[in-house]
mmCIF file of C-alpha atoms and ligand atoms in Angstrom:
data_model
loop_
_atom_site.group_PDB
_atom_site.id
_atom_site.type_symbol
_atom_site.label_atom_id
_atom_site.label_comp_id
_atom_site.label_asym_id
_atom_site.label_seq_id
_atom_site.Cartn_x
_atom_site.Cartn_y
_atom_site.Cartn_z
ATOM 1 C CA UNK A 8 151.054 13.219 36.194
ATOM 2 C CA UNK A 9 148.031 10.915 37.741
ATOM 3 C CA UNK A 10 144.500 12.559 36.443
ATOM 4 C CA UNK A 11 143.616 14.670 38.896
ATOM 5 C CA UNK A 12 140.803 14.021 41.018
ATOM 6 C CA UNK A 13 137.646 16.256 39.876
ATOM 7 C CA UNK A 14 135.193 17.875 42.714
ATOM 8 C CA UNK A 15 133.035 15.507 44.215
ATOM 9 C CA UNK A 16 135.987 13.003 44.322
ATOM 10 C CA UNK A 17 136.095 11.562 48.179
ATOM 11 C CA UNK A 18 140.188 12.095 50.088
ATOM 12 C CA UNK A 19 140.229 9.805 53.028
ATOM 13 C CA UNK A 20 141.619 11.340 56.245
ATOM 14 C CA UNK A 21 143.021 8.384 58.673
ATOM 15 C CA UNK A 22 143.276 10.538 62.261
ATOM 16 C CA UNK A 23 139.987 12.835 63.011
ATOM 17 C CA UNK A 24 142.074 15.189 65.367
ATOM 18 C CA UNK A 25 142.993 19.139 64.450
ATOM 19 C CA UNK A 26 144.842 18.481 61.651
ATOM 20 C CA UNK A 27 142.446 16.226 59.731
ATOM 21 C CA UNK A 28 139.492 19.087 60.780
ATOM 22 C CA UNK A 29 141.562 21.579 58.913
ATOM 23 C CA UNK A 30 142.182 19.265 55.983
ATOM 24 C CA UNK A 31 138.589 18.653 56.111
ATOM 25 C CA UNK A 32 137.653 22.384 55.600
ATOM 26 C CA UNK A 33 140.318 23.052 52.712
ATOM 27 C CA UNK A 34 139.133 20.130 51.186
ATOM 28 C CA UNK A 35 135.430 20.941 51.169
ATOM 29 C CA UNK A 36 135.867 24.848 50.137
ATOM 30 C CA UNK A 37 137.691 22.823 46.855
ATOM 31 C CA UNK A 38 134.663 20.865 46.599
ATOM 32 C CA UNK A 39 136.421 18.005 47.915
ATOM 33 C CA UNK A 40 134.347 15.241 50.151
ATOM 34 C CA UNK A 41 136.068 13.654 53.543
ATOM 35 C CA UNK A 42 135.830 10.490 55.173
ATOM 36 C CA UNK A 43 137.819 10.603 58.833
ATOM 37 C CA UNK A 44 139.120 7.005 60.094
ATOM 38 C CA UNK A 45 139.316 7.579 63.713
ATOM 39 C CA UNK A 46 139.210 4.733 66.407
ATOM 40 C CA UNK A 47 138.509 7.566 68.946
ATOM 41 C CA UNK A 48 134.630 8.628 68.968
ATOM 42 C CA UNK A 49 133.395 12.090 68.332
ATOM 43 C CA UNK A 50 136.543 13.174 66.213
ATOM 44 C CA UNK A 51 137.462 17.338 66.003
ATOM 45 C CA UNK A 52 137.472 16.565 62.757
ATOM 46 C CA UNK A 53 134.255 14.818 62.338
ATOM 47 C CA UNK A 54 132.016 18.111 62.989
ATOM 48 C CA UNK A 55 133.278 19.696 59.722
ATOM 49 C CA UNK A 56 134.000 16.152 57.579
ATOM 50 C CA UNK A 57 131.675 14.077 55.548
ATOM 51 C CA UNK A 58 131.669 11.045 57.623
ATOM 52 C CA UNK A 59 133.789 9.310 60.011
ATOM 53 C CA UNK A 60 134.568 5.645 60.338
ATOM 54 C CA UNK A 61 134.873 4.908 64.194
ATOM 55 C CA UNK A 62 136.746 1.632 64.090
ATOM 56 C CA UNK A 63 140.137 0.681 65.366
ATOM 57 C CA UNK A 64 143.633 0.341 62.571
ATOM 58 C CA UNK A 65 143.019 -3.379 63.068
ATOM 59 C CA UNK A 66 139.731 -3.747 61.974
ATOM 60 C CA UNK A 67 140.180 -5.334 58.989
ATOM 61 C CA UNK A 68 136.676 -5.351 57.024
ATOM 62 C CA UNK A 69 136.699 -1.233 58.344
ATOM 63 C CA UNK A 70 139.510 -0.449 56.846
ATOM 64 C CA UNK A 71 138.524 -2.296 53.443
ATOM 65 C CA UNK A 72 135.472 -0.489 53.519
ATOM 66 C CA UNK A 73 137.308 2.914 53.977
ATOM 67 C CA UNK A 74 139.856 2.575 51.377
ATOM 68 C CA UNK A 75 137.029 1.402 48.831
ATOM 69 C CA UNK A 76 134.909 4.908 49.886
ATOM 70 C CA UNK A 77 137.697 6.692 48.954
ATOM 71 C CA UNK A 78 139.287 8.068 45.785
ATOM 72 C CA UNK A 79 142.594 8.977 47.384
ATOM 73 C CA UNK A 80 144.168 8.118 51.413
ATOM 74 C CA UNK A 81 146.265 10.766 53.819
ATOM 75 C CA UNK A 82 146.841 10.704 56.771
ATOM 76 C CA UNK A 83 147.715 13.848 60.282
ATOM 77 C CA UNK A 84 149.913 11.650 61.997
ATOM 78 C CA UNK A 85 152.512 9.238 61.233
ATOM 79 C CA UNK A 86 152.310 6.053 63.365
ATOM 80 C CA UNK A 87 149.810 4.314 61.967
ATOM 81 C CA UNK A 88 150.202 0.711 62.107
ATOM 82 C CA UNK A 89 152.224 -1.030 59.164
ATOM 83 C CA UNK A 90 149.656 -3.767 58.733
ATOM 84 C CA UNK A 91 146.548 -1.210 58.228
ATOM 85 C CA UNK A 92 148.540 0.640 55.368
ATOM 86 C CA UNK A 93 149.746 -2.720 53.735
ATOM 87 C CA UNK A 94 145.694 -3.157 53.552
ATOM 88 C CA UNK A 95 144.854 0.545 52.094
ATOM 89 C CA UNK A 96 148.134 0.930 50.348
ATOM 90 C CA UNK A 97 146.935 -2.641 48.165
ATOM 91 C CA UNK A 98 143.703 -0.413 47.475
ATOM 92 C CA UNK A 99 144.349 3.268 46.678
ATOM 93 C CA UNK A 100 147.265 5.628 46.539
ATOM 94 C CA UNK A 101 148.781 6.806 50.165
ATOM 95 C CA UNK A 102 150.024 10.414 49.855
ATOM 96 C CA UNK A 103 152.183 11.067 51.620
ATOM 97 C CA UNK A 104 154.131 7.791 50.212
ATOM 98 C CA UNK A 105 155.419 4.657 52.490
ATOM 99 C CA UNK A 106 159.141 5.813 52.077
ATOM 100 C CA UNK A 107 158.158 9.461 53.978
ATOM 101 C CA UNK A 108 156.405 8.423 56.788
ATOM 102 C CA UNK A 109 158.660 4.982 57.653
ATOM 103 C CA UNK A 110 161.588 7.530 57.287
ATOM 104 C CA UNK A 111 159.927 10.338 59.531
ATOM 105 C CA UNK A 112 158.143 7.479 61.800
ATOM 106 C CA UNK A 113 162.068 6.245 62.661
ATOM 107 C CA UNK A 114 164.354 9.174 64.396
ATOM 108 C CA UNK A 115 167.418 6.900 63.576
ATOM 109 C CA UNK A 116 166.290 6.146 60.074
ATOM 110 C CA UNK A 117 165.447 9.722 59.412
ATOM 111 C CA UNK A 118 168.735 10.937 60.617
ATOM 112 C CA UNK A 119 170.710 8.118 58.435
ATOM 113 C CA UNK A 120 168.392 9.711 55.176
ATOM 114 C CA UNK A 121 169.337 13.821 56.153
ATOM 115 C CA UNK A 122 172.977 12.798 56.397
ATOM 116 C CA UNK A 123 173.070 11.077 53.126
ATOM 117 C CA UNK A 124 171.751 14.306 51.823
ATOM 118 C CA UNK A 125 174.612 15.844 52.966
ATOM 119 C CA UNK A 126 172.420 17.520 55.716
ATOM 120 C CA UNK A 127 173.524 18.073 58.747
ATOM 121 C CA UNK A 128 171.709 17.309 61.816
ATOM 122 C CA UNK A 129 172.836 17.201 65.735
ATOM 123 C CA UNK A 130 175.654 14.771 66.841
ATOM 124 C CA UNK A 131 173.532 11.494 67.631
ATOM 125 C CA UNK A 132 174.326 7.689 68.597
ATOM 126 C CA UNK A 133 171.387 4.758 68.218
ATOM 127 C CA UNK A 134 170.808 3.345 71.673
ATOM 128 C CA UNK A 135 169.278 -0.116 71.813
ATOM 129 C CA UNK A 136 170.608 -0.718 75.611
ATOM 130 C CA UNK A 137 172.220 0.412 78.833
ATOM 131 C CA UNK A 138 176.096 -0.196 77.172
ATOM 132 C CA UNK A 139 174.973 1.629 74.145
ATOM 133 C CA UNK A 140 173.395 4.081 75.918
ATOM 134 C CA UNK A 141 177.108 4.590 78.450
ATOM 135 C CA UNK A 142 179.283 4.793 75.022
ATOM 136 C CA UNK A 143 177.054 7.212 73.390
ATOM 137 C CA UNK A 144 177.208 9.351 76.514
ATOM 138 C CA UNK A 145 180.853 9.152 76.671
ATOM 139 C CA UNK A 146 181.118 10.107 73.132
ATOM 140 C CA UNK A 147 178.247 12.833 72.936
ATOM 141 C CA UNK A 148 178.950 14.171 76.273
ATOM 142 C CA UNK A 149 176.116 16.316 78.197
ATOM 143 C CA UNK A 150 174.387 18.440 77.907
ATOM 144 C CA UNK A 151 172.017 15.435 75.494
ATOM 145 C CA UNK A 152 168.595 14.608 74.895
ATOM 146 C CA UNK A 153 167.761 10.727 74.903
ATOM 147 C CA UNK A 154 164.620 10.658 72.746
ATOM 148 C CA UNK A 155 162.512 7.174 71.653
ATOM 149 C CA UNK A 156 163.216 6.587 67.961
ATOM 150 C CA UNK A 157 159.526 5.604 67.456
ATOM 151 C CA UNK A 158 156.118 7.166 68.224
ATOM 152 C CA UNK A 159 157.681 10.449 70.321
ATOM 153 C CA UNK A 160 156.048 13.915 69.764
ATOM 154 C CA UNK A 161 155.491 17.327 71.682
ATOM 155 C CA UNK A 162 158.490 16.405 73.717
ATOM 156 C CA UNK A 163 157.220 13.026 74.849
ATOM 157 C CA UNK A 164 159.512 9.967 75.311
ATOM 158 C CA UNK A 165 162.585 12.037 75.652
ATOM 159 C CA UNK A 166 165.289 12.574 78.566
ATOM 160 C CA UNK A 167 167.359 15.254 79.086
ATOM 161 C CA UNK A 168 170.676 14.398 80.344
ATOM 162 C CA UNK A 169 172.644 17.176 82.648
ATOM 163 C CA UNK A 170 175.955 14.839 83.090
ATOM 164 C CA UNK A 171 176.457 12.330 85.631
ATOM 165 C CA UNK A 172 173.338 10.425 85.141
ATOM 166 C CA UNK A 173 173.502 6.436 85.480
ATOM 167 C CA UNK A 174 173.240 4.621 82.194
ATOM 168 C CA UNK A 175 171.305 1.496 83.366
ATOM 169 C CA UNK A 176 168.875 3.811 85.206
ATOM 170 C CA UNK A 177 168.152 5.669 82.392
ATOM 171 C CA UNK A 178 167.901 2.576 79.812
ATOM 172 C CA UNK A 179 165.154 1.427 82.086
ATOM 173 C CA UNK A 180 163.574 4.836 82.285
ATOM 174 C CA UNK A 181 162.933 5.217 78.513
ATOM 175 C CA UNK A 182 162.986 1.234 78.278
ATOM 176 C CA UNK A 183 162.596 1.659 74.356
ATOM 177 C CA UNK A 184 165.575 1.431 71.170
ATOM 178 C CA UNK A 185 166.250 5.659 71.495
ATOM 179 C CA UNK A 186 168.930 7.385 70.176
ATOM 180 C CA UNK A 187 171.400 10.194 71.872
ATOM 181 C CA UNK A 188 171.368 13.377 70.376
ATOM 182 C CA UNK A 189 173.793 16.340 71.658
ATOM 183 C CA UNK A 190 172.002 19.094 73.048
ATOM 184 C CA UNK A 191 172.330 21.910 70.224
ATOM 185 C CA UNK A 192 173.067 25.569 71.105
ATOM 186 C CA UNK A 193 170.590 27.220 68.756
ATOM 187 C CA UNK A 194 170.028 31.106 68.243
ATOM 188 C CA UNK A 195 166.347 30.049 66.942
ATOM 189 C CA UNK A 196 164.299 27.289 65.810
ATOM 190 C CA UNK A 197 162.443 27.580 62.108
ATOM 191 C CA UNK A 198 160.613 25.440 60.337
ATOM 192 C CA UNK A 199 159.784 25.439 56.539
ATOM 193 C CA UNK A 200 156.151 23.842 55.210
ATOM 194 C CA UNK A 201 156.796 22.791 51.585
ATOM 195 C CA UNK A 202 154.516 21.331 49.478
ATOM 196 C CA UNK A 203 154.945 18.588 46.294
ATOM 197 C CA UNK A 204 152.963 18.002 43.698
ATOM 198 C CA UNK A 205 152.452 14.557 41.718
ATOM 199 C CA UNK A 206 154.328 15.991 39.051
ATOM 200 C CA UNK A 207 157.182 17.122 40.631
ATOM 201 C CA UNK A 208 156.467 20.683 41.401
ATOM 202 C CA UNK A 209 157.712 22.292 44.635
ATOM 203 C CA UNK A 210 156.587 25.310 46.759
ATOM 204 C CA UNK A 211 157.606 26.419 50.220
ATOM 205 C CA UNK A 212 156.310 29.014 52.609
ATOM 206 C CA UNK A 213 158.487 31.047 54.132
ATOM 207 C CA UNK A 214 160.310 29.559 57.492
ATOM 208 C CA UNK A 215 158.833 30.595 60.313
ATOM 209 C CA UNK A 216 160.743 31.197 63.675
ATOM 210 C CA UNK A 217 159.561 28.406 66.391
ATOM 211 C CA UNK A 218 159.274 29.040 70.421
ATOM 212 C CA UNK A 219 158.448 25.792 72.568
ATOM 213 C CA UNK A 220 157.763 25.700 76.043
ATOM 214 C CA UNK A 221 157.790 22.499 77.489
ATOM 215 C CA UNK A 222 158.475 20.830 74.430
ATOM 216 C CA UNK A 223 155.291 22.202 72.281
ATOM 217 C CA UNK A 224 155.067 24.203 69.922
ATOM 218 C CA UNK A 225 153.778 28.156 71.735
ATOM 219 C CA UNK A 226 154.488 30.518 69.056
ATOM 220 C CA UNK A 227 155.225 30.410 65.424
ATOM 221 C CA UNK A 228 156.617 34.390 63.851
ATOM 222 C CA UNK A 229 156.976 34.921 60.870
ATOM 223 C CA UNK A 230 158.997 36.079 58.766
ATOM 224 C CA UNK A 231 161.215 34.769 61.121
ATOM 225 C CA UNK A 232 164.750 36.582 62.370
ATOM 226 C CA UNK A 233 167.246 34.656 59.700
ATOM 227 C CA UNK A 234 169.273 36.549 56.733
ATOM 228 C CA UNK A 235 168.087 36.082 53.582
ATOM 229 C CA UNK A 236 170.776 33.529 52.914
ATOM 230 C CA UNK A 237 169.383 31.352 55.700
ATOM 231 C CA UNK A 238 166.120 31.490 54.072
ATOM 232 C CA UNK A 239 167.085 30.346 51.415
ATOM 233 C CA UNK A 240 169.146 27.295 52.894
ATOM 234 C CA UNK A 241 166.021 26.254 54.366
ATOM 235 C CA UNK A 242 164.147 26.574 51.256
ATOM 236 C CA UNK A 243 166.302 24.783 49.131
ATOM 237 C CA UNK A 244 166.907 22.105 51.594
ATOM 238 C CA UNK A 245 163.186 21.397 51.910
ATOM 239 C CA UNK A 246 163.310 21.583 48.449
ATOM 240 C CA UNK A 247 165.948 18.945 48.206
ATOM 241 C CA UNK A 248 164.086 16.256 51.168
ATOM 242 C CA UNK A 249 160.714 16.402 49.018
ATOM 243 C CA UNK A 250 162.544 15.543 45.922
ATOM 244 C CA UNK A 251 164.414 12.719 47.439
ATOM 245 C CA UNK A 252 161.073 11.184 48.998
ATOM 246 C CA UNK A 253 159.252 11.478 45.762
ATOM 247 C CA UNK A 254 157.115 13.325 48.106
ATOM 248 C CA UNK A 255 153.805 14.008 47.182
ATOM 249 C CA UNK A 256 151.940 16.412 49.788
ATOM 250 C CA UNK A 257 153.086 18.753 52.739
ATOM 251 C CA UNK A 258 155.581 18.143 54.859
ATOM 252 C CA UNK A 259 157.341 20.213 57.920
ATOM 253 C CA UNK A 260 161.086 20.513 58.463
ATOM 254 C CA UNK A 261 162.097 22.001 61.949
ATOM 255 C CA UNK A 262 165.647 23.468 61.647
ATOM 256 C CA UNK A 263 167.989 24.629 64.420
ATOM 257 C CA UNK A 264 169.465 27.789 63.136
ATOM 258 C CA UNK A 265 173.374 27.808 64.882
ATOM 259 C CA UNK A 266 176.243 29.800 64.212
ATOM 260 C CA UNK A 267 177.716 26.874 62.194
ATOM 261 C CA UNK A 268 174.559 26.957 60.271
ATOM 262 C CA UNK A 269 171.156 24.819 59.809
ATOM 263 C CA UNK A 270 170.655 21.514 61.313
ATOM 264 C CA UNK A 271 167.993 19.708 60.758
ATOM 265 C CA UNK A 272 166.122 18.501 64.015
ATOM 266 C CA UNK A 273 162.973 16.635 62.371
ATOM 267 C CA UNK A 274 160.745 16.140 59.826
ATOM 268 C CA UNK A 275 157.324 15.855 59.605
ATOM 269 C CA UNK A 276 155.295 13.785 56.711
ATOM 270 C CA UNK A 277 152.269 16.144 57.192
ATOM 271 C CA UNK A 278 150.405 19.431 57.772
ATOM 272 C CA UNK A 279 152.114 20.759 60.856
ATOM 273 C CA UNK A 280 151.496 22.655 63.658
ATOM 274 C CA UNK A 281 154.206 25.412 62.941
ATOM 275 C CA UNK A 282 152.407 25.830 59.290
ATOM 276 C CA UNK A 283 148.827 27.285 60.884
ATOM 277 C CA UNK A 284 149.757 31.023 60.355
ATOM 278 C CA UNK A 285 149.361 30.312 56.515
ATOM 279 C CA UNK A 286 145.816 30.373 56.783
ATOM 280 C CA UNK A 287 145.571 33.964 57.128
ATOM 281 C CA UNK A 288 148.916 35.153 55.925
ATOM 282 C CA UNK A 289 148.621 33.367 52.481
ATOM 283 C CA UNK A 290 146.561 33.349 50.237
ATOM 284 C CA UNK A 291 146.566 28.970 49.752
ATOM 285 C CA UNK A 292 147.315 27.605 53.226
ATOM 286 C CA UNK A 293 149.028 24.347 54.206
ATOM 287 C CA UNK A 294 145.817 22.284 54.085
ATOM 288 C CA UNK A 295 144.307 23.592 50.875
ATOM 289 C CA UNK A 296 148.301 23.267 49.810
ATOM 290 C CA UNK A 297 147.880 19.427 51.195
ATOM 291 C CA UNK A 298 144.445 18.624 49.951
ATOM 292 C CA UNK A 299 145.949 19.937 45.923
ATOM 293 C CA UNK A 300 148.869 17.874 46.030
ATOM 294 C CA UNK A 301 147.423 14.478 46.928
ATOM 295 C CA UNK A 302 144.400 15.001 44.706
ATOM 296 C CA UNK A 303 146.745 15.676 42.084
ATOM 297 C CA UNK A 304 146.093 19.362 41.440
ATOM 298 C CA UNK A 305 148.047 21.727 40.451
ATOM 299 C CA UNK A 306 149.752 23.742 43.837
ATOM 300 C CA UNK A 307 148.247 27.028 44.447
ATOM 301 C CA UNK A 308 150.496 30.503 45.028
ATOM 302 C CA UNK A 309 151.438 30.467 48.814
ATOM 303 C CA UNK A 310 153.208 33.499 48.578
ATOM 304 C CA UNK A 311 152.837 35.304 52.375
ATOM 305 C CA UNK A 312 150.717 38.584 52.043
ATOM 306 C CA UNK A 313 150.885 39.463 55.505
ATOM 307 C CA UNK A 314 153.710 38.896 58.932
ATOM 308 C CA UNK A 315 151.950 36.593 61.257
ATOM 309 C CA UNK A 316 152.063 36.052 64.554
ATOM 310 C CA UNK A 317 150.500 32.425 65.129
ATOM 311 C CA UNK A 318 149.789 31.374 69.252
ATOM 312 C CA UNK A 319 147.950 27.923 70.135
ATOM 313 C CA UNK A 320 146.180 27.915 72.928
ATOM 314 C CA UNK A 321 146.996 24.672 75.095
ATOM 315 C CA UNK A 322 144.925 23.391 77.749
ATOM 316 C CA UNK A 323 143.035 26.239 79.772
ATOM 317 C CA UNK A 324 144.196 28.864 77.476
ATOM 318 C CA UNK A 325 141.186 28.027 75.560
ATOM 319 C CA UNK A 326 138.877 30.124 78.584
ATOM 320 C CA UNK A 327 139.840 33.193 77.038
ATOM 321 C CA UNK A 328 137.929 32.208 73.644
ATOM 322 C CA UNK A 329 135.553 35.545 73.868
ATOM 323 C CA UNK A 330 138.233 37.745 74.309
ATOM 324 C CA UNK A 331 141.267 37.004 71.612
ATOM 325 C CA UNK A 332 142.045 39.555 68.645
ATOM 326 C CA UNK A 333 143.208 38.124 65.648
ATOM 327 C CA UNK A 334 141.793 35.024 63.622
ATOM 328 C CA UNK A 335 140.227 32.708 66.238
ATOM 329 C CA UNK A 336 140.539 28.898 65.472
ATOM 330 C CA UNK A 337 139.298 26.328 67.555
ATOM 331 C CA UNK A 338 139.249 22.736 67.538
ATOM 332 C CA UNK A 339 136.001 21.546 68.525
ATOM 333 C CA UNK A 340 137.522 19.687 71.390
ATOM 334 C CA UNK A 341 135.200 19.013 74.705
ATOM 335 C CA UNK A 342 137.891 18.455 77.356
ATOM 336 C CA UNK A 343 140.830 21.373 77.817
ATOM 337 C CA UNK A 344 143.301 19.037 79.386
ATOM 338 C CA UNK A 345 146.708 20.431 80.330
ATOM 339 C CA UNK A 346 148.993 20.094 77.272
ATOM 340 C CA UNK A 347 146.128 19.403 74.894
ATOM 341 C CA UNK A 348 146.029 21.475 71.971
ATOM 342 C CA UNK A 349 142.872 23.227 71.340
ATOM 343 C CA UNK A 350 143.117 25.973 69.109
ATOM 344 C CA UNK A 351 145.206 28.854 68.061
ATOM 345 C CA UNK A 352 145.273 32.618 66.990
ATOM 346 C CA UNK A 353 146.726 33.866 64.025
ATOM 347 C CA UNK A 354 147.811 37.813 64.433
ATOM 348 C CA UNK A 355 148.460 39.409 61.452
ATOM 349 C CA UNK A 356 149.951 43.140 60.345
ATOM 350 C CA UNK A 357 151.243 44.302 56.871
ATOM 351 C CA UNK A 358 154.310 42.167 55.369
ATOM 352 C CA UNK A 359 157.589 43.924 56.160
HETATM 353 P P1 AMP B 21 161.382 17.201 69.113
HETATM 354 O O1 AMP B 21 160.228 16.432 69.647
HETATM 355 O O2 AMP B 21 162.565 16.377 68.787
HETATM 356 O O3 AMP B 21 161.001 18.129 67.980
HETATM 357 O O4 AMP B 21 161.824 18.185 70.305
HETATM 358 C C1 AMP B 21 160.957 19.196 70.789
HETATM 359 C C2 AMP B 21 161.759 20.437 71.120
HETATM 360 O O5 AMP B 21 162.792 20.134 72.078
HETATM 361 C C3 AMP B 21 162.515 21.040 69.937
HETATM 362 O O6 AMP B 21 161.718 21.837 69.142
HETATM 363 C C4 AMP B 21 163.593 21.824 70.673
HETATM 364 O O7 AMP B 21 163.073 23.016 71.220
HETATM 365 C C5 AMP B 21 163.958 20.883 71.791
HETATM 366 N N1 AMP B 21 165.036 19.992 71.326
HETATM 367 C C6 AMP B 21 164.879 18.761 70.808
HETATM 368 N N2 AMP B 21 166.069 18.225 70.455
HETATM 369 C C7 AMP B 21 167.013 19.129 70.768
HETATM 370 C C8 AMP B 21 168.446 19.175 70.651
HETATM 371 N N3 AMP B 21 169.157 18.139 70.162
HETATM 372 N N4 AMP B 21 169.068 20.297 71.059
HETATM 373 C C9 AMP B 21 168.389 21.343 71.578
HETATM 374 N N5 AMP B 21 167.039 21.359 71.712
HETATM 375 C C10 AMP B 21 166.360 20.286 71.324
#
């Protein structure tokens, strides 16, 4: 195991949006500093961090400078540019490691890794043009979501297909190398947040059950409405992803519970959005969870005290800030545009 970083050591954050403000916090109840690299001014996360860097992921001499502030890099979201982490990576320690996020940044890649698992995910087909994209339709059939292997999230860069659609119109639609992915009848989504340590340790929180409208994520319940035997499925196959990435920090696995059993839909190399209820339902959270990990401390107990109810509020939601019960968390964001994430309200009652 890597020494681990002692309080007062510095964990560079590169994204200053919710994610990296929550980091932030965990990191500085541990005693923890945080530097934010954000090319976007005024960060969420740069009200609660140490200090931000405002420079763009190809500014060269700013992203020298960051890496050499810091003792240790992470990151909230996964597409950050190759070149800028071939400059940190020759610095300091990523966690979570190259392997993770280029496997998580790729939907085709990432499907090609659960399979060799022996995971099962939905029936899929790479598309890199209009005759790929006809063949995979003829073999996949409709209902089918054509999704952008690269850079998609919250439902962007993806096409639902009904049946009859024209394959050329489509290809120039989503005008980007996609995959095909059959449309999977699911009784519920879950998603399990699992932590790694340096050394190899491994803790999960229990799923939660996921509802999306509109493609992001509305409400996370938990414990969510699986037998025990499907809990532990998704336990043990989170379990079994971490180890294979020589993971080391949190990552989210969304799961399609079906009759046939759990597929795996995607994974995320990072706190996740489905993961927020932990904060008041556990005694460690995901971000304290996180923060550990990549400093190299030993993981804390995430064992779930409390059922939790967790709703974001997107967009205009926010206007009823004075009014919600529960745990109130809010992102420090100025504009509530629609979609936009900008907080969310854990509910908790005793653990059933
Ligand atoms: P994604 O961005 O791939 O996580 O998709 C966002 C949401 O769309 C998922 O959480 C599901 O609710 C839905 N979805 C995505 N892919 C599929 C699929 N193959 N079958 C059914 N629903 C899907």
């Amino acid at each position: 195991m890597n020494d681990p970083l002692p309080p007062g050591s510095t964990i560079g954050i590169l994204g200053g949006g919710q994610l990296g403000r929550m980091l932030s916090v965990a990191a500085s109840r541990l005693g923890l500093k945080t530097l934010i690299f954000e090319p976007a001014p005024n960060p969420p996360a740069g009200q609660v961090a140490d200090q931000v860097t405002t420079a763009g992921y190809d500014d060269v001499a700013a992203l020298d400078a960051f890496a050499s502030s810091v003792d240790v890099i992470t990151y909230e979201f996964e597409n950050i540019p190759t070149a800028a982490l071939d400059l940190l990576e020759a610095k300091r320690a990523i966690h979570p490691g190259r392997r993770a996020l280029a496997t998580a940044q790729d939907r085709a890649d990432e499907k090609t890794f659960l399979e060799g698992l022996g995971l099962r995910v939905a029936p899929w087909a790479k598309v890199d043009g209009a005759d790929d994209l006809s063949r995979a339709m003829a073999e996949i059939g409709t209902p089918s979501i054509l999704k952008t292997r690269r850079l998609g999230y919250d439902g962007k860069g993806q096409i639902r297909l009904k049946g009859g659609e024209d394959p050329q119109v489509l290809w120039e639609q989503i005008n980007a190398p996609a995959v095909l992915e059959g449309f999977v009848d699911f009784t519920c989504e879950i998603s399990v947040i699992v932590a790694r340590s340096t050394d190899g340790q491994v803790v999960c929180f229990d799923p939660g059950e996921n509802v999306h409208t509109d493609g992001i994520l509305d409400t996370t319940t938990v414990p969510a409405r699986i037998s025990r035997s499907q809990a532990t499925d998704a336990v043990l196959l989170a379990g079994q992803i971490v180890n294979a990435l020589e993971y080391v920090g949190v990552l989210g696995v969304e799961l399609f519970v079906t009759t046939q059993g759990l597929l795996v839909n995607e994974i995320a190399p990072r706190v996740h959005n489905s993961g927020h209820w932990t904060q008041d339902a556990c005694l460690i959270d995901q971000f304290e969870q996180h923060i550990r990990a990549i400093a190299g401390w030993p993981l804390g107990d995430g064992t779930r005290h409390s059922n939790a109810v967790m709703t974001n509020l997107i967009g205009d939601d926010i206007d009823g800030w004075a009014g919600f019960d529960g745990a109130v968390h809010l992102y420090g964001k100025a504009e509530a545009r629609p979609g936009r994430k900008m907080g969310h309200v854990n509910r908790i009652s005793p653990r059933s």
